[in-house]
Short mmCIF file of C-alpha atoms and ligand atoms in Angstrom, two decimals:
data_model
loop_
_atom_site.label_atom_id
_atom_site.label_comp_id
_atom_site.label_asym_id
_atom_site.label_seq_id
_atom_site.Cartn_x
_atom_site.Cartn_y
_atom_site.Cartn_z
CA MET A 26 99.22 25.60 -45.81
CA THR A 27 98.35 26.11 -42.00
CA LYS A 28 99.02 29.63 -40.49
CA SER A 29 101.27 27.89 -38.33
CA VAL A 30 103.46 26.31 -40.96
CA ALA A 31 103.60 29.60 -43.12
CA SER A 32 104.89 31.36 -39.96
CA LEU A 33 107.28 28.77 -39.61
CA LEU A 34 108.24 29.04 -43.25
CA LEU A 35 108.93 32.75 -42.84
CA LEU A 36 110.88 32.80 -39.54
CA LEU A 37 112.98 30.23 -41.42
CA PHE A 38 113.47 32.58 -44.39
CA ILE A 39 114.34 35.66 -42.19
CA SER A 40 117.03 33.69 -40.23
CA GLY A 41 118.50 31.42 -42.57
CA GLY A 42 120.77 31.90 -45.32
CA THR A 43 119.72 35.28 -46.49
CA SER A 44 120.02 37.13 -42.89
CA THR A 45 123.36 38.57 -44.29
CA ALA A 46 121.76 40.13 -47.11
CA LEU A 47 119.28 41.42 -45.47
CA ALA A 48 121.35 42.84 -42.70
CA GLN A 49 122.72 44.50 -45.50
CA LYS A 50 120.01 46.07 -46.82
CA ARG A 51 119.10 47.70 -43.58
CA LYS A 52 122.41 49.70 -44.20
CA ILE A 53 121.91 53.43 -45.14
CA ILE A 54 123.30 54.18 -48.58
CA VAL A 55 124.94 57.33 -48.66
CA ASP A 56 127.19 59.43 -51.14
CA LEU A 57 130.73 59.07 -49.14
CA ILE A 58 132.02 57.91 -45.94
CA VAL A 59 135.29 59.04 -44.52
CA ARG A 60 136.49 56.39 -42.14
CA GLY A 61 139.56 55.35 -39.79
CA GLY A 62 140.42 58.92 -38.80
CA THR A 63 140.56 60.89 -35.72
CA VAL A 64 137.56 63.23 -35.87
CA VAL A 65 137.98 66.67 -34.06
CA THR A 66 134.28 67.50 -34.33
CA MET A 67 134.49 71.01 -32.88
CA ASP A 68 130.93 70.52 -31.66
CA GLY A 69 129.29 71.94 -28.77
CA SER A 70 131.26 69.53 -26.36
CA ARG A 71 134.32 69.78 -28.32
CA ARG A 72 134.55 65.82 -29.08
CA VAL A 73 137.60 64.39 -30.57
CA ILE A 74 136.51 60.63 -32.16
CA GLU A 75 139.70 58.26 -31.69
CA ASN A 76 139.12 56.03 -34.74
CA GLY A 77 136.07 58.04 -35.79
CA GLY A 78 133.83 58.27 -39.16
CA VAL A 79 131.76 60.68 -41.00
CA ALA A 80 128.79 59.63 -43.11
CA VAL A 81 127.62 62.27 -46.24
CA LYS A 82 124.70 62.42 -48.10
CA SER A 83 123.38 65.13 -50.64
CA GLY A 84 126.36 67.45 -49.41
CA ARG A 85 125.53 67.13 -45.63
CA ILE A 86 126.72 65.34 -42.95
CA VAL A 87 124.37 62.67 -41.81
CA ALA A 88 126.26 60.92 -39.20
CA VAL A 89 129.72 61.18 -36.56
CA ASP A 90 130.50 58.14 -34.82
CA LYS A 91 133.27 55.46 -34.29
CA THR A 92 134.34 53.85 -37.27
CA ALA A 93 132.44 50.86 -36.25
CA ALA A 94 129.34 52.12 -35.88
CA ILE A 95 129.32 53.95 -39.36
CA ASP A 96 130.12 50.54 -40.83
CA ARG A 97 127.86 49.05 -39.00
CA ASN A 98 124.65 51.52 -40.28
CA TYR A 99 125.99 53.11 -43.70
CA ALA A 100 127.48 51.87 -47.09
CA ALA A 101 128.96 54.54 -49.43
CA ARG A 102 130.06 54.27 -53.34
CA GLU A 103 132.93 56.49 -52.58
CA VAL A 104 134.98 55.80 -49.06
CA VAL A 105 137.76 57.90 -48.19
CA ASN A 106 140.24 56.05 -45.76
CA ALA A 107 141.67 58.36 -43.11
CA THR A 108 143.26 55.76 -40.70
CA GLY A 109 146.11 57.35 -39.21
CA LYS A 110 144.89 60.83 -39.70
CA VAL A 111 143.21 63.71 -38.50
CA VAL A 112 139.73 64.61 -39.68
CA ILE A 113 138.78 68.29 -39.35
CA PRO A 114 136.14 70.85 -40.09
CA GLY A 115 137.28 72.88 -43.57
CA LEU A 116 139.32 75.69 -42.47
CA ILE A 117 137.16 79.16 -42.73
CA ASN A 118 139.41 82.20 -44.31
CA GLY A 119 137.38 85.05 -42.94
CA HIS A 120 138.87 87.91 -44.91
CA THR A 121 140.35 87.86 -48.44
CA HIS A 122 140.79 89.63 -51.46
CA VAL A 123 141.51 86.98 -53.67
CA PRO A 124 142.39 88.52 -57.21
CA MET A 125 145.09 90.23 -55.46
CA THR A 126 147.33 87.02 -55.63
CA LEU A 127 148.11 88.47 -58.62
CA PHE A 128 149.94 91.55 -56.59
CA ARG A 129 152.01 88.85 -54.09
CA GLY A 130 155.05 90.71 -53.44
CA LEU A 131 154.56 93.79 -55.70
CA ALA A 132 155.17 96.36 -52.62
CA ASP A 133 156.32 95.36 -49.35
CA ASP A 134 157.60 96.96 -46.19
CA LEU A 135 155.02 99.81 -46.32
CA ASP A 136 152.50 101.26 -43.89
CA LEU A 137 148.74 101.07 -44.84
CA GLN A 138 148.06 104.43 -46.39
CA GLU A 139 151.15 104.56 -48.50
CA TRP A 140 150.80 100.78 -49.69
CA LEU A 141 147.41 101.31 -50.96
CA ASN A 142 147.73 104.94 -52.26
CA LYS A 143 150.98 104.74 -53.92
CA TYR A 144 150.73 101.17 -55.20
CA ILE A 145 147.75 99.08 -54.91
CA PHE A 146 144.94 101.67 -55.89
CA PRO A 147 147.08 102.35 -58.67
CA ALA A 148 148.25 98.92 -60.02
CA GLU A 149 144.48 98.22 -59.66
CA ALA A 150 143.43 101.21 -61.83
CA LYS A 151 145.86 99.70 -64.24
CA ASN A 152 145.37 96.11 -64.30
CA VAL A 153 141.94 95.09 -62.99
CA THR A 154 139.89 93.58 -65.51
CA GLU A 155 137.59 90.41 -65.46
CA GLU A 156 139.94 88.21 -67.19
CA PHE A 157 142.66 89.63 -64.18
CA VAL A 158 140.28 88.68 -61.69
CA ARG A 159 139.53 85.01 -63.18
CA VAL A 160 143.38 84.28 -63.22
CA GLY A 161 143.91 85.66 -59.68
CA THR A 162 141.10 84.04 -58.29
CA ARG A 163 142.14 80.62 -59.44
CA LEU A 164 145.34 81.23 -58.12
CA GLY A 165 144.09 81.99 -54.64
CA LEU A 166 141.56 78.79 -55.02
CA ALA A 167 144.13 76.23 -55.61
CA GLU A 168 146.22 77.75 -53.01
CA MET A 169 143.41 78.02 -50.54
CA ILE A 170 141.95 74.39 -51.06
CA ARG A 171 145.84 73.15 -51.26
CA GLY A 172 145.71 74.61 -47.45
CA GLY A 173 142.38 72.87 -46.33
CA THR A 174 140.51 76.09 -46.36
CA THR A 175 136.83 75.62 -47.64
CA THR A 176 135.17 78.75 -47.18
CA TYR A 177 136.44 82.13 -47.51
CA CYS A 178 134.99 85.58 -47.48
CA ASP A 179 135.73 87.81 -50.30
CA MET A 180 136.06 91.61 -51.17
CA TYR A 181 136.47 92.84 -54.81
CA TYR A 182 135.94 94.20 -58.23
CA PHE A 183 134.03 91.86 -60.75
CA GLU A 184 132.81 89.66 -57.78
CA ASP A 185 130.53 87.71 -60.26
CA ALA A 186 133.60 86.55 -62.32
CA ILE A 187 134.94 85.36 -58.56
CA ALA A 188 131.74 83.61 -57.90
CA ASP A 189 131.65 81.79 -60.83
CA GLU A 190 135.10 80.60 -60.86
CA THR A 191 134.44 79.83 -57.37
CA PHE A 192 131.29 77.71 -57.97
CA LYS A 193 133.02 75.97 -60.78
CA ALA A 194 136.16 74.74 -58.26
CA GLY A 195 133.38 73.55 -55.95
CA MET A 196 134.36 76.03 -53.16
CA ARG A 197 132.61 78.05 -50.60
CA GLY A 198 132.64 81.61 -50.49
CA VAL A 199 130.43 84.64 -49.10
CA LEU A 200 131.40 86.83 -52.09
CA GLY A 201 131.00 90.86 -51.63
CA GLU A 202 130.98 93.04 -54.66
CA THR A 203 133.14 96.13 -53.38
CA VAL A 204 131.13 99.77 -53.43
CA ILE A 205 133.24 102.52 -53.07
CA ASP A 206 133.45 106.42 -53.66
CA PHE A 207 135.86 106.79 -56.94
CA ALA A 208 135.99 105.15 -59.93
CA VAL A 209 136.81 101.44 -60.12
CA ALA A 210 137.29 98.90 -62.58
CA ASP A 211 133.86 97.58 -63.18
CA ASN A 212 131.70 100.28 -61.69
CA LYS A 213 132.54 104.08 -62.60
CA THR A 214 129.83 105.44 -60.38
CA ASN A 215 127.74 104.40 -56.84
CA GLU A 216 124.79 104.25 -59.22
CA GLN A 217 126.46 101.25 -61.09
CA ALA A 218 127.99 99.80 -58.32
CA MET A 219 124.57 99.47 -56.41
CA ALA A 220 122.91 98.12 -59.84
CA TYR A 221 125.80 95.60 -60.07
CA VAL A 222 125.03 94.31 -56.41
CA GLU A 223 121.33 94.26 -57.19
CA LYS A 224 121.69 91.74 -60.00
CA PHE A 225 124.71 90.21 -58.49
CA VAL A 226 122.80 89.35 -55.29
CA SER A 227 119.89 87.88 -57.16
CA HIS A 228 121.90 85.99 -59.77
CA TRP A 229 123.38 83.75 -57.00
CA LYS A 230 120.96 84.10 -53.93
CA GLY A 231 120.28 80.25 -52.58
CA ASN A 232 123.05 78.82 -54.62
CA ALA A 233 124.28 76.29 -52.30
CA LEU A 234 128.21 77.50 -52.30
CA ILE A 235 128.05 80.90 -52.89
CA VAL A 236 126.44 83.46 -50.46
CA PRO A 237 126.65 86.87 -52.57
CA ALA A 238 127.28 90.07 -50.70
CA ILE A 239 127.61 93.55 -50.65
CA ALA A 240 131.20 95.16 -49.68
CA PRO A 241 131.55 98.65 -48.39
CA HIS A 242 135.39 99.08 -48.91
CA ALA A 243 135.67 100.82 -45.15
CA PRO A 244 134.15 103.99 -43.43
CA TYR A 245 136.46 106.15 -44.61
CA THR A 246 136.37 105.82 -48.81
CA VAL A 247 132.48 105.52 -48.49
CA SER A 248 130.05 108.48 -47.60
CA GLU A 249 127.18 108.03 -44.88
CA ASP A 250 124.58 108.16 -47.61
CA HIS A 251 126.20 105.45 -49.55
CA LEU A 252 126.71 103.77 -46.10
CA LYS A 253 123.16 103.87 -45.35
CA ALA A 254 122.01 102.68 -48.93
CA VAL A 255 124.15 99.61 -48.28
CA ARG A 256 122.73 98.79 -44.92
CA ALA A 257 118.89 99.72 -46.61
CA PHE A 258 120.07 97.06 -49.46
CA SER A 259 121.24 94.41 -47.03
CA ASP A 260 118.02 94.61 -44.75
CA ARG A 261 115.62 94.22 -48.32
CA THR A 262 117.87 91.24 -49.48
CA GLY A 263 119.18 89.70 -46.25
CA ALA A 264 122.94 89.98 -48.16
CA PRO A 265 126.18 90.09 -45.78
CA ILE A 266 127.82 93.02 -45.53
CA VAL A 267 131.72 92.54 -45.91
CA THR A 268 133.68 95.78 -44.75
CA HIS A 269 136.83 97.11 -43.13
CA ILE A 270 136.64 98.75 -39.72
CA SER A 271 139.39 100.33 -37.24
CA GLU A 272 141.84 98.89 -39.01
CA THR A 273 144.85 101.63 -37.79
CA LYS A 274 144.93 104.03 -35.33
CA ARG A 275 144.94 106.84 -38.28
CA GLU A 276 141.58 105.83 -39.44
CA VAL A 277 140.21 106.05 -35.67
CA ASP A 278 142.25 109.60 -35.60
CA ASP A 279 140.78 111.06 -38.79
CA SER A 280 137.45 109.96 -37.98
CA ILE A 281 137.28 111.67 -34.88
CA LYS A 282 138.79 114.90 -36.64
CA ALA A 283 136.22 114.69 -39.35
CA LYS A 284 133.29 113.00 -37.72
CA GLY A 285 133.47 113.51 -34.49
CA ALA A 286 133.37 109.83 -33.77
CA SER A 287 135.38 107.07 -33.97
CA PRO A 288 134.96 104.82 -36.87
CA ILE A 289 132.36 101.97 -34.72
CA ASP A 290 130.79 104.93 -33.26
CA TYR A 291 129.88 106.73 -36.11
CA LEU A 292 128.54 103.57 -37.97
CA ASN A 293 126.66 102.53 -35.07
CA ARG A 294 125.20 106.42 -35.22
CA ILE A 295 124.10 105.90 -38.80
CA GLY A 296 122.25 102.66 -38.01
CA PHE A 297 125.09 100.73 -40.42
CA LEU A 298 126.11 97.81 -37.98
CA GLY A 299 123.94 94.71 -37.16
CA ASP A 300 124.06 91.11 -37.47
CA ARG A 301 125.14 90.62 -40.92
CA VAL A 302 127.95 92.65 -40.76
CA ILE A 303 130.76 90.85 -41.23
CA ALA A 304 134.07 93.63 -40.04
CA ALA A 305 137.44 92.81 -41.07
CA HIS A 306 140.20 94.18 -38.52
CA VAL A 307 138.58 95.89 -35.35
CA VAL A 308 142.35 96.70 -34.45
CA TRP A 309 141.30 99.94 -32.41
CA PRO A 310 138.14 99.39 -30.50
CA SER A 311 137.47 100.63 -27.20
CA GLU A 312 135.96 98.22 -24.40
CA GLU A 313 132.49 100.06 -24.61
CA GLU A 314 132.77 99.38 -29.10
CA LEU A 315 133.39 95.86 -28.41
CA SER A 316 130.28 95.37 -25.75
CA LEU A 317 128.38 97.44 -28.75
CA LEU A 318 129.73 94.93 -31.46
CA LYS A 319 128.86 91.73 -29.48
CA LYS A 320 125.38 93.40 -28.43
CA LEU A 321 124.56 94.06 -32.03
CA GLY A 322 125.72 90.51 -33.71
CA VAL A 323 128.60 92.15 -35.77
CA GLY A 324 131.25 89.50 -37.06
CA ILE A 325 134.76 90.35 -36.66
CA VAL A 326 137.89 88.80 -38.41
CA HIS A 327 141.01 89.01 -37.17
CA ASN A 328 144.16 89.23 -39.70
CA PRO A 329 147.15 89.00 -37.79
CA GLN A 330 149.95 88.63 -40.42
CA SER A 331 148.17 91.53 -42.47
CA ASN A 332 147.92 93.62 -39.17
CA MET A 333 151.63 93.00 -38.62
CA LYS A 334 152.91 93.53 -41.97
CA LEU A 335 151.40 96.92 -42.39
CA ALA A 336 151.96 97.50 -38.82
CA SER A 337 148.11 98.58 -38.44
CA GLY A 338 148.54 97.31 -34.52
CA VAL A 339 147.08 94.24 -32.42
CA ALA A 340 143.85 93.44 -31.85
CA PRO A 341 142.34 92.97 -28.80
CA VAL A 342 141.54 89.38 -29.42
CA PRO A 343 141.91 87.88 -25.67
CA GLU A 344 139.49 90.25 -24.58
CA MET A 345 137.14 89.08 -27.93
CA LEU A 346 138.04 85.74 -26.98
CA LYS A 347 137.09 86.29 -23.08
CA ASP A 348 133.75 87.45 -23.71
CA ASP A 349 132.85 85.40 -26.52
CA LEU A 350 132.52 87.52 -29.28
CA PRO A 351 132.17 85.81 -32.89
CA VAL A 352 135.84 86.40 -34.13
CA GLY A 353 137.20 84.39 -36.87
CA LEU A 354 140.75 84.58 -38.80
CA GLY A 355 141.53 86.23 -41.94
CA THR A 356 144.76 86.40 -44.20
CA ASP A 357 143.46 89.47 -46.02
CA GLY A 358 144.67 90.02 -49.56
CA ALA A 359 147.93 88.02 -50.75
CA ALA A 360 149.35 91.46 -51.43
CA SER A 361 149.61 92.40 -47.48
CA ASN A 362 150.41 88.83 -46.41
CA ASN A 363 151.63 87.55 -49.04
CA ASP A 364 150.01 84.23 -48.76
CA LEU A 365 146.24 82.43 -48.12
CA ASN A 366 147.53 80.08 -45.40
CA LEU A 367 145.28 79.85 -42.64
CA TRP A 368 147.68 77.32 -40.78
CA GLU A 369 150.18 80.38 -40.53
CA GLU A 370 147.28 82.33 -39.12
CA MET A 371 146.01 80.11 -36.30
CA ASP A 372 149.99 80.05 -35.01
CA THR A 373 150.30 83.81 -35.75
CA ALA A 374 147.55 84.38 -33.73
CA ALA A 375 148.60 82.33 -30.83
CA LYS A 376 152.03 83.45 -30.44
CA LEU A 377 151.21 87.57 -31.53
CA HIS A 378 148.54 87.64 -28.59
CA LYS A 379 150.90 85.97 -26.02
CA LEU A 380 154.16 88.46 -26.77
CA ILE A 381 151.75 91.48 -26.45
CA SER A 382 149.91 90.48 -23.60
CA ARG A 383 153.22 89.24 -21.91
CA ASP A 384 150.88 86.22 -20.76
CA PRO A 385 151.61 82.74 -22.32
CA LYS A 386 148.10 81.73 -21.12
CA VAL A 387 145.73 83.67 -23.72
CA VAL A 388 144.96 82.42 -27.21
CA ASN A 389 145.93 78.92 -26.47
CA ALA A 390 146.13 76.53 -29.55
CA GLU A 391 142.16 75.21 -29.11
CA GLN A 392 140.93 78.84 -29.32
CA ALA A 393 143.42 79.67 -32.47
CA PHE A 394 142.01 76.68 -33.99
CA GLU A 395 138.11 77.24 -32.93
CA MET A 396 138.72 80.88 -34.76
CA ALA A 397 139.93 79.36 -37.51
CA THR A 398 136.46 76.84 -37.60
CA ILE A 399 133.53 77.24 -35.58
CA ARG A 400 134.04 80.77 -34.32
CA GLY A 401 134.81 81.62 -38.06
CA ALA A 402 131.62 80.22 -39.03
CA ARG A 403 129.73 82.56 -36.21
CA ALA A 404 132.08 85.73 -37.75
CA LEU A 405 130.55 85.19 -41.15
CA HIS A 406 127.25 84.34 -39.66
CA LEU A 407 127.02 80.95 -41.09
CA GLU A 408 127.33 78.84 -37.74
CA LYS A 409 124.29 76.90 -38.43
CA GLU A 410 125.84 75.67 -41.77
CA ILE A 411 129.93 74.98 -41.28
CA GLY A 412 132.25 75.20 -39.12
CA SER A 413 132.36 72.18 -37.34
CA ILE A 414 131.47 68.17 -38.14
CA GLU A 415 128.16 67.73 -37.05
CA THR A 416 125.09 65.75 -38.05
CA GLY A 417 122.89 68.19 -40.16
CA LYS A 418 125.88 70.27 -41.40
CA ARG A 419 127.41 70.82 -44.89
CA ALA A 420 130.12 68.52 -45.35
CA ASP A 421 133.01 70.63 -45.85
CA ILE A 422 135.69 67.95 -44.19
CA VAL A 423 139.70 68.31 -44.51
CA ILE A 424 141.48 65.06 -43.64
CA VAL A 425 145.32 66.14 -42.67
CA ASP A 426 148.21 64.16 -42.43
CA LEU A 427 149.34 63.45 -38.72
CA ASP A 428 153.10 62.02 -39.19
CA ASP A 429 155.00 64.13 -40.73
CA LEU A 430 158.58 64.88 -39.32
CA ASN A 431 157.48 68.14 -38.13
CA GLN A 432 154.11 66.30 -36.48
CA THR A 433 155.95 63.91 -34.62
CA PRO A 434 155.67 62.66 -31.89
CA TYR A 435 152.09 63.66 -31.22
CA TYR A 436 150.97 64.06 -27.76
CA ASN A 437 148.19 66.97 -28.39
CA ILE A 438 145.59 66.97 -31.19
CA TYR A 439 144.87 70.76 -31.29
CA SER A 440 148.62 71.50 -30.22
CA ASP A 441 149.88 69.19 -33.31
CA LEU A 442 147.36 71.28 -35.58
CA VAL A 443 148.27 74.98 -34.60
CA TYR A 444 151.62 74.79 -33.66
CA ALA A 445 153.29 72.34 -35.93
CA THR A 446 151.23 71.00 -38.89
CA LYS A 447 151.64 73.02 -42.06
CA ALA A 448 149.44 73.56 -45.21
CA ALA A 449 151.82 70.73 -47.03
CA ASP A 450 150.30 68.08 -44.38
CA VAL A 451 146.40 68.53 -45.89
CA ARG A 452 146.04 65.41 -47.98
CA THR A 453 141.84 65.41 -48.63
CA VAL A 454 139.51 68.45 -49.40
CA ILE A 455 135.86 67.85 -49.28
CA ILE A 456 133.30 70.48 -49.69
CA GLU A 457 129.61 69.98 -49.50
CA GLY A 458 130.27 66.20 -50.10
CA ARG A 459 132.31 66.53 -52.91
CA VAL A 460 135.84 65.47 -52.89
CA ILE A 461 137.59 68.59 -54.19
CA MET A 462 141.39 67.47 -53.52
CA ARG A 463 142.58 64.05 -53.27
CA ASP A 464 145.85 62.91 -52.08
CA ARG A 465 147.10 66.42 -52.55
CA ARG A 466 146.08 66.21 -56.07
CA LEU A 467 143.51 69.08 -56.94
CA LEU A 468 140.39 67.90 -58.72
CA THR A 469 138.61 70.90 -60.34
CA LEU A 470 141.36 73.30 -60.83
CA ASN A 471 144.74 72.89 -63.23
CA GLU A 472 147.73 74.29 -61.40
CA GLU A 473 150.24 74.50 -64.17
CA THR A 474 147.48 76.67 -66.39
CA ILE A 475 147.09 78.72 -63.13
CA LYS A 476 150.87 79.61 -62.66
CA ALA A 477 151.43 80.04 -66.20
CA ASP A 478 148.53 82.72 -66.49
CA ALA A 479 149.69 84.42 -63.09
CA ARG A 480 153.22 84.78 -64.78
CA ARG A 481 151.99 86.03 -67.80
CA PHE A 482 149.63 88.65 -65.99
CA ARG A 483 152.79 89.62 -63.93
CA GLU A 484 154.59 91.03 -67.01
CA ARG A 485 151.55 92.84 -68.09
CA ILE A 486 151.66 94.52 -64.37
CA ILE A 487 155.19 95.50 -64.44
CA ILE A 488 155.13 97.27 -67.79
CA SER A 489 151.79 98.87 -66.60
CA LEU A 490 153.92 100.78 -63.71
CA GLY A 491 156.19 102.01 -66.00
CA ALA A 492 159.13 99.74 -66.28
CA LYS A 493 160.77 99.53 -69.89
CA THR A 494 162.39 96.01 -69.15
CA LEU A 495 161.20 92.74 -67.19
CA PRO A 496 163.48 92.22 -64.23
CA GLU A 497 164.20 88.48 -63.63
CA GLU A 498 161.52 86.63 -62.00
ZN1 ZN B 529 141.12 93.65 -46.37
#
């Protein structure tokens, strides 16, 4: 065969009947494709892609584009049809005590100190075991996944069991084991707590879903020496520090009386603050303290419903946003909220700050949505990994219905998401590229078992608090 005939045959082969197969071959094979939805990326330019698609491989997002372009370039074994729906980054609940779902509604309508000292601490002392923590965690995880939350930041006891349940459910968590200066359910002394944390952090470090953390409860429940030891531990291991700071006016007044400095001043003076700290609340900072938190890179989590319910005050969120501070949203524990619903927190955050500042322009819908996604990721120091739908990020993606009565008609996507959408409108949840809830059915957790377990604990808790007979449920 001459050279020219061979080339001709090759050309015929390429351009002939096999061309479709070859084009097919050129498609990149990925694990999962979401196609046909309105993709709200929350990337740097806040791109919203109508009829968009997302390709996912090995737990990460490999492409975000128009559906036609995704279809042209990618093929996947699993395709999720999002036509007529909205595709958003998974929501981030920046502050919880997840097993406290079992105390939901146990004591309401009290201020923080009375609520903690008369009800929560005694109820915890009598009831918190590893089994309690596992049952409460599964309940909280199911509730959060149903509502489109894909990452949560926690502080509780037996955090290793919480990490185990979270990992098994396929959920993402920044999970902090509590350090507090009195004997608690899992650790009786500070030495025990520090030994627990050491083991816990080395066990989970590097896990794709779990970021193990250390969680000193608050500057008023942990001594200066112990806080310094926590900071040293974090410096050595890189573990984030989850804590409560400046939650109530009383905390600030007591701190000034006892230490001659506000909580933030004091924590700064002892070298505790830094860019691995995740501070819940920050309701009572001064202007200078806000600048200091920004300079130090401290993440902040705003919990509007918990702060309202305990009458703790209103955090200066409009100022935080104006200065571009990393402030996210949290529900706090279910005992002070009483649910783990980020949609309500977005709606409440937007409205609360308008009311208190008498300015309807502060905390607009897009900013509230940002706090539950990309800004919330910054609060957890995870903005390179989560918080937006962008190439290279972990594939935490939520598909939400857009045609329920409460969402109709639809004009503006952020307005619809923040002011009109409810947790029940969440349809499908993907975490680390894996479908965890499909068409409202949880795939990694059993709702009926979870509810039955929680009711069993309700009876134990009521009896433990001195009741002779059980009230009707
Ligand atoms: Zn809290």
